[in-house]
Tab-separated table of C-alpha atoms in Angstrom:
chain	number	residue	atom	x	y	z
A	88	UNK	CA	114.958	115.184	100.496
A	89	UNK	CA	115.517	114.172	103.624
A	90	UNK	CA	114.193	110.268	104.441
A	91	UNK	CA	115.039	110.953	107.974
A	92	UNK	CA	113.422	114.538	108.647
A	93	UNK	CA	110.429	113.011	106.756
A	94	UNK	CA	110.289	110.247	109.250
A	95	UNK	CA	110.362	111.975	112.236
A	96	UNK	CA	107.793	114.702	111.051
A	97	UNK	CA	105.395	111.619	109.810
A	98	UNK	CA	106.159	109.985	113.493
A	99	UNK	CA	104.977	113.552	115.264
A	100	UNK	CA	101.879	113.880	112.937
A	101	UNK	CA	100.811	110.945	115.083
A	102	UNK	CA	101.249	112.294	118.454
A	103	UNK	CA	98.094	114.167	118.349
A	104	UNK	CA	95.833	112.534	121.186
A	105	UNK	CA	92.920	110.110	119.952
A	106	UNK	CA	89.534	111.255	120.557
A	107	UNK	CA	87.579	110.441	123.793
A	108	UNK	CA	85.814	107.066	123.787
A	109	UNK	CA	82.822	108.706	124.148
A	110	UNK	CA	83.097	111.441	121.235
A	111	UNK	CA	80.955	109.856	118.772
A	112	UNK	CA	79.462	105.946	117.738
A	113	UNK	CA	82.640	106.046	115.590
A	114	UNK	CA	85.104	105.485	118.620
A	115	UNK	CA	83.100	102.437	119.576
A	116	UNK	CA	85.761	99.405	119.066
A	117	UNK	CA	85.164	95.873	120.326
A	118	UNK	CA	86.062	92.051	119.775
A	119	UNK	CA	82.837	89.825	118.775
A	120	UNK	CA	83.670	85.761	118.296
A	121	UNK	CA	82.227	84.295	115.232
A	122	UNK	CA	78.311	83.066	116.210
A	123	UNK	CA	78.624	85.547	119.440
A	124	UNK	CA	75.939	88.350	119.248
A	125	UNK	CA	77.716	89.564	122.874
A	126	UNK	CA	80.461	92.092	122.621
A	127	UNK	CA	83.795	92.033	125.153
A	128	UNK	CA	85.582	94.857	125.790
A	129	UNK	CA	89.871	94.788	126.120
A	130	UNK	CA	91.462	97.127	128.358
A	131	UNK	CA	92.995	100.358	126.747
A	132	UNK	CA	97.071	100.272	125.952
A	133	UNK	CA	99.362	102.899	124.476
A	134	UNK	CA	98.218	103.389	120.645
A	135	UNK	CA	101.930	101.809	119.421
A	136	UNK	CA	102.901	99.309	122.431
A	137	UNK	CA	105.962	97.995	121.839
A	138	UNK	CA	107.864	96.544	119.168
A	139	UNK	CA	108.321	93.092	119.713
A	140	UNK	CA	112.107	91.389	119.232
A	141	UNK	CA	111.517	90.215	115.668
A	142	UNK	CA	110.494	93.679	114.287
A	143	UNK	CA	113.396	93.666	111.650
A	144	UNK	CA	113.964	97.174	111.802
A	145	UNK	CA	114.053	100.151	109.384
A	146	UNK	CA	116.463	98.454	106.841
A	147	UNK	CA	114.194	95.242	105.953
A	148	UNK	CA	112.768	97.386	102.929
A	149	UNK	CA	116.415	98.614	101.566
A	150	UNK	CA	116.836	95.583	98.917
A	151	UNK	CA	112.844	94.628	98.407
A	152	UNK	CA	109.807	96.569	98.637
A	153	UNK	CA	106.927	94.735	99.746
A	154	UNK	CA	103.635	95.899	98.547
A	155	UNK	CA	101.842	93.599	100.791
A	156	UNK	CA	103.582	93.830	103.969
A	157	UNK	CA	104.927	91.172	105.508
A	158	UNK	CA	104.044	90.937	109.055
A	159	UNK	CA	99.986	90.519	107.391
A	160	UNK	CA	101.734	87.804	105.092
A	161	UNK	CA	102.658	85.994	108.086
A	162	UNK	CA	99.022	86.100	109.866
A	163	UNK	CA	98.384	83.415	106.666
A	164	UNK	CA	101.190	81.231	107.743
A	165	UNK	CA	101.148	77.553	106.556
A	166	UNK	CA	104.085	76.501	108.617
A	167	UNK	CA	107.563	78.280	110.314
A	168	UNK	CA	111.033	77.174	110.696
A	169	UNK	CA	113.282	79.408	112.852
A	170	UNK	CA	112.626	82.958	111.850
A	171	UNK	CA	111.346	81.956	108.532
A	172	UNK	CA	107.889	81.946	107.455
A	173	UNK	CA	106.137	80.174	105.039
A	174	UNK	CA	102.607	80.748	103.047
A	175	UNK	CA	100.748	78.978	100.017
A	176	UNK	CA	101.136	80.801	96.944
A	177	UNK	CA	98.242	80.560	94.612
A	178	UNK	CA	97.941	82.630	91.266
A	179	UNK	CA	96.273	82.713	88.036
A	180	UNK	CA	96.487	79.724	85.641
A	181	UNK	CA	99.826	78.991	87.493
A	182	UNK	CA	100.168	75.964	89.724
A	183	UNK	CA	100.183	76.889	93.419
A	184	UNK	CA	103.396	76.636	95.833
A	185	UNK	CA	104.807	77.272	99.236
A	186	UNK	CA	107.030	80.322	99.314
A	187	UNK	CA	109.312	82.314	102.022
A	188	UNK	CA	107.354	85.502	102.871
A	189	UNK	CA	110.369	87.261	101.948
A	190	UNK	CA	109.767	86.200	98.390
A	191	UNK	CA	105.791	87.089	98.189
A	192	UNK	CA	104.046	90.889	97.355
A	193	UNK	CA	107.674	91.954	96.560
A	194	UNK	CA	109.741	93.455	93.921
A	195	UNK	CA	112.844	95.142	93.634
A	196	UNK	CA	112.817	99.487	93.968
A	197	UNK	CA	108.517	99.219	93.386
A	198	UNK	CA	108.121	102.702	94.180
A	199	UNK	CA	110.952	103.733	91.871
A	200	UNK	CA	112.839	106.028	94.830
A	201	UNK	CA	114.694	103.976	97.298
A	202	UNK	CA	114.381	107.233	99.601
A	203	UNK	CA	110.788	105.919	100.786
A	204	UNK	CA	111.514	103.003	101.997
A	205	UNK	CA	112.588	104.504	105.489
A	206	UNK	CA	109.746	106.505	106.333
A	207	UNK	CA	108.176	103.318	104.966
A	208	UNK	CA	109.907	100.783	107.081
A	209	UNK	CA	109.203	103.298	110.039
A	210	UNK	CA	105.448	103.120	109.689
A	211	UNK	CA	105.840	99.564	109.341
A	212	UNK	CA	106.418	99.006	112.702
A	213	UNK	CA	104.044	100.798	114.236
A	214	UNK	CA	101.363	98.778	111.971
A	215	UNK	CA	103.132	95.510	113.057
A	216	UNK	CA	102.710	96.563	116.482
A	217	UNK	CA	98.958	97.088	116.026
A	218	UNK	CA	98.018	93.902	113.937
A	219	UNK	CA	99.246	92.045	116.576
A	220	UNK	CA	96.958	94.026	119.302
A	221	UNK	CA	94.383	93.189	116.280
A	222	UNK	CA	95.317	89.831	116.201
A	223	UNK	CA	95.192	89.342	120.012
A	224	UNK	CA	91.640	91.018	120.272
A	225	UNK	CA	92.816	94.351	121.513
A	226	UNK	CA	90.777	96.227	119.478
A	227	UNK	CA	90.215	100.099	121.076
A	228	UNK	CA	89.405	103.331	120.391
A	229	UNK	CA	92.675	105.108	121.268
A	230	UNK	CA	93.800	102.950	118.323
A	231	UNK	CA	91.301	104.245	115.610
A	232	UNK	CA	93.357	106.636	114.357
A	233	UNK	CA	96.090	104.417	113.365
A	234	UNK	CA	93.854	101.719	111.889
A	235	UNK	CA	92.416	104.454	109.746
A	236	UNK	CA	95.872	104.752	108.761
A	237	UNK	CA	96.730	101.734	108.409
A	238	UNK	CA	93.581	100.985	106.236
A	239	UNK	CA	94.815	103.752	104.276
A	240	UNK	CA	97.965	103.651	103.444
A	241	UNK	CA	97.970	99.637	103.154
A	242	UNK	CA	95.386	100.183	100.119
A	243	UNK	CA	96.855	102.775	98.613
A	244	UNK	CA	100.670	101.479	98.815
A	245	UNK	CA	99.641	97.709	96.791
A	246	UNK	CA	100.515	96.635	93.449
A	247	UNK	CA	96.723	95.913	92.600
A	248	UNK	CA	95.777	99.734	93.605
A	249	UNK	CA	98.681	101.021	91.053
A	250	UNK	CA	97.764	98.616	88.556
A	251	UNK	CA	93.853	99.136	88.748
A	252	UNK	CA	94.851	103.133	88.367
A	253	UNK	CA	97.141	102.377	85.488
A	254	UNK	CA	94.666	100.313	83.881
A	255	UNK	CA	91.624	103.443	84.321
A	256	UNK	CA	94.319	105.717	83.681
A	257	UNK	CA	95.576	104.434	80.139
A	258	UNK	CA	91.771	103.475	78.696
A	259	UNK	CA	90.474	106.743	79.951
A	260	UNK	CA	93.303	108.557	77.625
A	261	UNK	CA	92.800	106.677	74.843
A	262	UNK	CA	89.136	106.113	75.048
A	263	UNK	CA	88.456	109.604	76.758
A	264	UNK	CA	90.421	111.679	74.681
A	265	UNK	CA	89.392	109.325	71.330
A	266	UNK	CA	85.624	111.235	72.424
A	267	UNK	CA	87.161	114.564	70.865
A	268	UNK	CA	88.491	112.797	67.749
A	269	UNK	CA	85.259	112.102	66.192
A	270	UNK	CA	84.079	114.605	63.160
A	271	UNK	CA	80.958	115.697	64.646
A	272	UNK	CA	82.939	116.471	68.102
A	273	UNK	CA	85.974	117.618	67.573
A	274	UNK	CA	84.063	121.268	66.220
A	275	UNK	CA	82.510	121.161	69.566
A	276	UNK	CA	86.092	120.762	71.537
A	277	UNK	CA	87.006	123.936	68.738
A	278	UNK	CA	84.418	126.107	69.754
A	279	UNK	CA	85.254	125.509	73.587
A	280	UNK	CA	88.221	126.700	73.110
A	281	UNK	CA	87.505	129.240	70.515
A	282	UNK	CA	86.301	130.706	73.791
A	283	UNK	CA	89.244	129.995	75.760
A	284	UNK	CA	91.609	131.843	73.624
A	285	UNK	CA	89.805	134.836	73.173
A	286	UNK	CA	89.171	135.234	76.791
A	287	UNK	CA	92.702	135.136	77.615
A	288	UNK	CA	94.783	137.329	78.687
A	289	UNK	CA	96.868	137.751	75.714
A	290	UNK	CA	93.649	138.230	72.914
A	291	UNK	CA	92.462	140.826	75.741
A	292	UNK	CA	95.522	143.005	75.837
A	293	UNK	CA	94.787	142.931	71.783
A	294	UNK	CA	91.831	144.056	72.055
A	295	UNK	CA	91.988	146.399	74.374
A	296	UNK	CA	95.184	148.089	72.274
A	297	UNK	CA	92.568	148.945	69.488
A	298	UNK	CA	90.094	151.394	69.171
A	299	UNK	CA	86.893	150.457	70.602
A	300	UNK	CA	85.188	150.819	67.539
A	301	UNK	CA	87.694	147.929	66.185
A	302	UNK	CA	87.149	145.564	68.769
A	303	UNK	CA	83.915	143.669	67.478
A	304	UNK	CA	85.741	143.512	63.958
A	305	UNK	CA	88.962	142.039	65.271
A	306	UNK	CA	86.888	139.806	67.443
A	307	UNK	CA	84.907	138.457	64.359
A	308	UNK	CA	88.416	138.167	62.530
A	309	UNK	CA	90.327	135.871	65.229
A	310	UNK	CA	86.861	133.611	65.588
A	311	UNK	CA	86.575	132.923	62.013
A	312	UNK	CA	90.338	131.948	61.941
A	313	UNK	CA	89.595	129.655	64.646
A	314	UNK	CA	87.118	128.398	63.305
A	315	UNK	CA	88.754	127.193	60.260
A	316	UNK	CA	87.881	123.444	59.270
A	317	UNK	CA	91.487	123.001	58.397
A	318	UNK	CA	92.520	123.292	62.319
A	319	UNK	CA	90.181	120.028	62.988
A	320	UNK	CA	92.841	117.495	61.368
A	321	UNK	CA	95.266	119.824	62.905
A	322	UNK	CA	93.838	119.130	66.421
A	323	UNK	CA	93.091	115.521	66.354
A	324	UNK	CA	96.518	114.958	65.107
A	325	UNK	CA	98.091	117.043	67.915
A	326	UNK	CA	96.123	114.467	70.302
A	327	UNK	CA	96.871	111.461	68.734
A	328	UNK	CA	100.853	112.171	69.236
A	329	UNK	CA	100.132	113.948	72.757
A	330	UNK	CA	98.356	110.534	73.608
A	331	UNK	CA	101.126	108.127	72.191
A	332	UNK	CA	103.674	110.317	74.273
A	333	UNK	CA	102.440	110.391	77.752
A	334	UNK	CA	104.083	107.409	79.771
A	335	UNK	CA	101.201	106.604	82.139
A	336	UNK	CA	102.498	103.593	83.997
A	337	UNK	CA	105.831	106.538	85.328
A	338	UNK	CA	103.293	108.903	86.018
A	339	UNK	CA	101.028	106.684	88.122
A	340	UNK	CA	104.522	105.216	90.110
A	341	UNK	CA	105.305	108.708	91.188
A	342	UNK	CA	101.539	109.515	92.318
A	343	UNK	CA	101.871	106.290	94.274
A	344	UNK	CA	104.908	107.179	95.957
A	345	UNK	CA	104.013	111.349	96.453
A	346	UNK	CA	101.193	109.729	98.400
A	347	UNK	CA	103.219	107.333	100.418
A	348	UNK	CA	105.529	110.191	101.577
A	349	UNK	CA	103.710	113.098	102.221
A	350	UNK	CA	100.763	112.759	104.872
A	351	UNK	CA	99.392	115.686	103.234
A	352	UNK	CA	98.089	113.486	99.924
A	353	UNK	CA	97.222	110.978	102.353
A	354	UNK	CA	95.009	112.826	104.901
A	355	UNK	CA	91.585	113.213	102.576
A	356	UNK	CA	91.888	109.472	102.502
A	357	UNK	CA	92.382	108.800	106.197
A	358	UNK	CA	89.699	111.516	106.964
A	359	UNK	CA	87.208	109.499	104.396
A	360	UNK	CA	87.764	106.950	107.412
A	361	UNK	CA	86.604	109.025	110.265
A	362	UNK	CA	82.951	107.941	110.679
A	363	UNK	CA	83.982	104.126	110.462
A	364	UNK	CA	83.608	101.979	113.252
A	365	UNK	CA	85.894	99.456	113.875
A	366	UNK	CA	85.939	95.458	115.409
A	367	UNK	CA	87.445	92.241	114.481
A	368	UNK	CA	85.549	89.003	113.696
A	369	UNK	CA	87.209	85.515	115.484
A	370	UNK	CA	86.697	82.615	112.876
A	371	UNK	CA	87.739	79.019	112.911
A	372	UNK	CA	91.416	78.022	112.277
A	373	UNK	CA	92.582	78.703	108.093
A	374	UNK	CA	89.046	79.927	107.112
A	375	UNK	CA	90.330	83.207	105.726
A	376	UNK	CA	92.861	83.806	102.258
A	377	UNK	CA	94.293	87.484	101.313
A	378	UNK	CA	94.052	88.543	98.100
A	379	UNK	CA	96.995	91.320	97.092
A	380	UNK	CA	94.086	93.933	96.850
A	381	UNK	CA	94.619	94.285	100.536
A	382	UNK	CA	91.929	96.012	102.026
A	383	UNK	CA	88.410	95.877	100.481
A	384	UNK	CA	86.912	98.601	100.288
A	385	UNK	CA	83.063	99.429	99.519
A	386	UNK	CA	81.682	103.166	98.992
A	387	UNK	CA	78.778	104.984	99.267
A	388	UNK	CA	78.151	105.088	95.629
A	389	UNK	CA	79.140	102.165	94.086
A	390	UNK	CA	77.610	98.324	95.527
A	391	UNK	CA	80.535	97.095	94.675
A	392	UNK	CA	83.888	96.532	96.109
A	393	UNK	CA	86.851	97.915	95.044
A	394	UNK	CA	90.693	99.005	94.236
A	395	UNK	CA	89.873	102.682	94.764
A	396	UNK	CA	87.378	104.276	96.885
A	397	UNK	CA	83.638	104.685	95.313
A	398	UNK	CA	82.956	107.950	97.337
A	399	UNK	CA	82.749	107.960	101.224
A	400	UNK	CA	83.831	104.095	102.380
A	401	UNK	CA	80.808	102.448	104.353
A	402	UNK	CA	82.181	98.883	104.561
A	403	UNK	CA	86.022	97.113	104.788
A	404	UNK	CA	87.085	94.030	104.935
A	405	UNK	CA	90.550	93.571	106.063
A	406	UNK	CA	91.670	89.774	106.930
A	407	UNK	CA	94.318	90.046	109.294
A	408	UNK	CA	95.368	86.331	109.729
A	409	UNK	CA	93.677	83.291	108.661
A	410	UNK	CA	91.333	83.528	111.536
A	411	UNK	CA	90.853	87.492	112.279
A	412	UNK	CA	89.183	89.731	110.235
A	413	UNK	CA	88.768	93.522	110.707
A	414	UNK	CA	85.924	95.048	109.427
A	415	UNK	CA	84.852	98.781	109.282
A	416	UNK	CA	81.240	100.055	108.973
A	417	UNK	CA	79.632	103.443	108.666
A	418	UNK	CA	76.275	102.681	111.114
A	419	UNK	CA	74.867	100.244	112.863
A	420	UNK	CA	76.346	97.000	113.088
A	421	UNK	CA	75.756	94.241	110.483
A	422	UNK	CA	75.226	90.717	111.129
A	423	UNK	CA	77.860	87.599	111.096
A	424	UNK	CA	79.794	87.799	107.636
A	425	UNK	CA	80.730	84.627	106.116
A	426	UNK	CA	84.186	83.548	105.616
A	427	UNK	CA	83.200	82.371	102.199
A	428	UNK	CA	82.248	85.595	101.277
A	429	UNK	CA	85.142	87.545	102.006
A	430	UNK	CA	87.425	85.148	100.223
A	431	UNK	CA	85.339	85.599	97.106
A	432	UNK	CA	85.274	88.989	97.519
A	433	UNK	CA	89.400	89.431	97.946
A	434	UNK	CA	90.112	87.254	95.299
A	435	UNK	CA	87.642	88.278	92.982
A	436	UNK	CA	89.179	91.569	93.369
A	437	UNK	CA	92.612	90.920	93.307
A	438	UNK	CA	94.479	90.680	89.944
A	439	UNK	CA	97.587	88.342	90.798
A	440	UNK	CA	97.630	85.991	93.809
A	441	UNK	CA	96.178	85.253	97.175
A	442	UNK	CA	97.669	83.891	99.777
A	443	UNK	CA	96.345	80.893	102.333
A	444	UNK	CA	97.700	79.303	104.851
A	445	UNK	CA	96.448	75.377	103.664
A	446	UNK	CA	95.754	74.443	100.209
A	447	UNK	CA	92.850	71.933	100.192
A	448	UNK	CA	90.369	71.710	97.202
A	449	UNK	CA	88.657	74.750	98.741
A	450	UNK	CA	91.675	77.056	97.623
A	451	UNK	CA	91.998	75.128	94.398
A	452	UNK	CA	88.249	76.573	93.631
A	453	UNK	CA	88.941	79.931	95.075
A	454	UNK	CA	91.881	79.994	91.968
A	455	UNK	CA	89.578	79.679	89.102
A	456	UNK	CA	87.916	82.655	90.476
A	457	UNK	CA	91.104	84.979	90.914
A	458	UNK	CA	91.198	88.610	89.198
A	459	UNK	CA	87.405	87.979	87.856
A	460	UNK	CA	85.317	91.428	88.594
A	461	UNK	CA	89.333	93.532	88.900
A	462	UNK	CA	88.120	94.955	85.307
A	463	UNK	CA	84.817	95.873	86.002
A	464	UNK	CA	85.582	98.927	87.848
A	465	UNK	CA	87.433	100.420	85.102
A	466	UNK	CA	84.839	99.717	82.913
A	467	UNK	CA	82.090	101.854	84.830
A	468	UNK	CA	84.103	104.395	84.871
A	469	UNK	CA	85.123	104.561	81.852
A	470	UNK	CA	81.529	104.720	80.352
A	471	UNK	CA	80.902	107.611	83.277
A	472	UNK	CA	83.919	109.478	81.828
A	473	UNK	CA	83.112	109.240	78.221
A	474	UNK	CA	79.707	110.419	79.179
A	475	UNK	CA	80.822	113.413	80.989
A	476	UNK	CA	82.480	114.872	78.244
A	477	UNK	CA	80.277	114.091	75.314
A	478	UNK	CA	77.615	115.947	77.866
A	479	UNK	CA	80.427	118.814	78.584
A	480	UNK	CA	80.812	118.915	74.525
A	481	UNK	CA	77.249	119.494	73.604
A	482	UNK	CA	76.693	121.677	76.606
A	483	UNK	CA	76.232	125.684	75.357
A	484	UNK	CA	78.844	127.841	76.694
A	485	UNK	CA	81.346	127.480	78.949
A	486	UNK	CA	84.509	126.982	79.086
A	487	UNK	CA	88.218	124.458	79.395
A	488	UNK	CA	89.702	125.185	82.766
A	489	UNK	CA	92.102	123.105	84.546
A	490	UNK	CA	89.562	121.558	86.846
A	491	UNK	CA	87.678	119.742	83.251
């Protein structure tokens, strides 16, 4: 692969022109100050700008990947020296502490290929470039299709996403699969694909070899081999040691990164963006923390937030800095949202640290409270998957195919 060609044909994807500002309610992007119900609009500016001086360049990624970038890091900034930049550290059961944002959302290689980091590092500074239009109040609609993005490809690229993946990932093997190893189900998984087999190819070309008077016989031959009891041990055996095999937490890495590097896995969740609406909220100095789930994300058919997208996304909540927050809505526009609840919310959610840029008593009670609903996500689904296939089991007919 080529990190370069992949890089310049990510950097033309985004070429295509932005839609009019008057295509649809969806282009409608404006700055509203905390308590203001009046809306100001900012003057339009190329969808990049420029890259400022500090932008470190393509090569800040090479040694450490950060899964929380570090130019958002730095909008919760509790003080700077120089070019360094500082942030209160705060993570579970662990005593909080001030840390370089070098050192924060960071580990060595985390998408296993060093080859990403380039066309990594490249979108990186486009998304610097825009946070700090964000940041400044420049919020427009020749810019919605780079927040959308942005949004995007910040939530999917995080530690917490992989780990909240992993997590669904590994319980629904063991517990989803475990649904075919009981005695009165694991018949039902044999006669599924009792049917399988002799629709195949192969059992076809048999059959059609023979006489047609044959057929039926050999056809009542092959099911009652089949449907020997002795293949049931046979087949929950071959699962248990197909189960203990599969390395999930390598297999959800490279899913991560396949995303990250191809635009094509990443468009359906950019396009899930399209309808949303986009402005940023203005709130007092240090009244917003960043959990490392990033964006939150709510969907159309789940109430609550979360690590992965519950169908269509109606609302996000993105804290920029300790003061800005941008928020995207499917629909009319919602009232004032309280700083207190979108800290909850992003550390609720997230599953390691958050970030502030003061650590006062408030921050000490926003710790107690960090990673406490990250589980209950995998836990609905996992009750909708086991569901799906005991109903798939006892269903009449049909049969496996790649999509089940």
């Amino acid at each position: 692969r080529d990190a370069h060609s992949t890089a310049s044909a990510m950097a033309r994807q985004t070429d295509v022109a932005a839609p009019p500002a008057t295509s649809a309610p969806a282009g409608q992007h404006y700055l509203r100050h905390q308590g203001d119900s009046k809306c100001a609009s900012f003057p339009v500016r190329d969808t990049y700008g420029t890259l400022g001086a500090n932008w470190p360049g393509p090569l800040a990624m090479a040694v450490n990947s950060h899964f929380i970038s570090q130019f958002l890091l730095k909008g919760f900034a509790s003080r700077e020296e120089g070019n360094e930049t500082y942030v209160y550290v705060f993570r579970k059961d662990a005593r909080s502490f001030e840390a370089n944002t070098k050192n924060v959302g960071t580990q060595r290689y985390f998408y296993g290929d060093p080859l990403i980091e380039e066309p990594l590092a490249e979108w990186e500074g486009r998304f610097w470039s825009l946070v700090r239009r964000l940041r400044d109040g420049d919020c427009n609609t020749n810019d919605k299709p780079l927040i959308d993005r942005f949004v995007a490809q910040t939530l999917v690229r995080t530690r917490c996403f992989r780990d909240g993946v992993h997590a669904i990932g590994s319980t629904v093997m063991e517990r989803g699969f475990r649904e075919f190893l009981t005695p009165e189900r694991t018949p039902l998984l044999l006669r599924k694909l009792e049917n399988d087999i002799i629709n195949g190819s192969e059992v076809t070309e048999l059959l059609q070899s023979l006489p047609v008077e044959d057929r039926p016989h050999m056809e009542i031959l092959l099911r009652e081999k089949l449907q020997n009891p002795g293949l049931h041990d046979v087949l929950r055996k071959l699962i248990s040691t197909t189960l203990s095999e599969i390395d999930t937490a390598s297999s959800v890495q490279s899913a991560q990164r396949q995303v990250l590097e191809d635009d094509r896995n990443l468009d359906m969740r950019i396009r899930n963006l399209g309808k949303v609406t986009w402005h940023v909220e203005i709130y007092p100095p240090n009244s917003l923390v960043l959990g490392d789930i990033g964006p939150l994300v709510k969907g159309g058919n789940s109430p609550e937030w979360g690590r992965i997208f519950h169908g269509t996304p109606q609302v996000i909540w993105f804290p920029l800095s300790h003061s800005r927050l941008l928020i995207g809505q499917v629909g009319d526009a919602v009232g004032t949202v309280p700083s207190e609840a979108v800290n909850l919310a992003s550390i609720e959610n997230s599953i390691e640290f958050f970030v502030a840029s003061q650590r006062t008593s408030r921050e000490g009670e926003y710790q107690k409270s960090l990673g406490s609903r990250a589980s209950q996500l995998a836990d609905g689904n996992l009750d909708e998957i086991q569901a799906v296939i005991r109903e798939y089991l006892e269903s009449p007919g049909g049969s496996l195919t790649a999509e089940d």
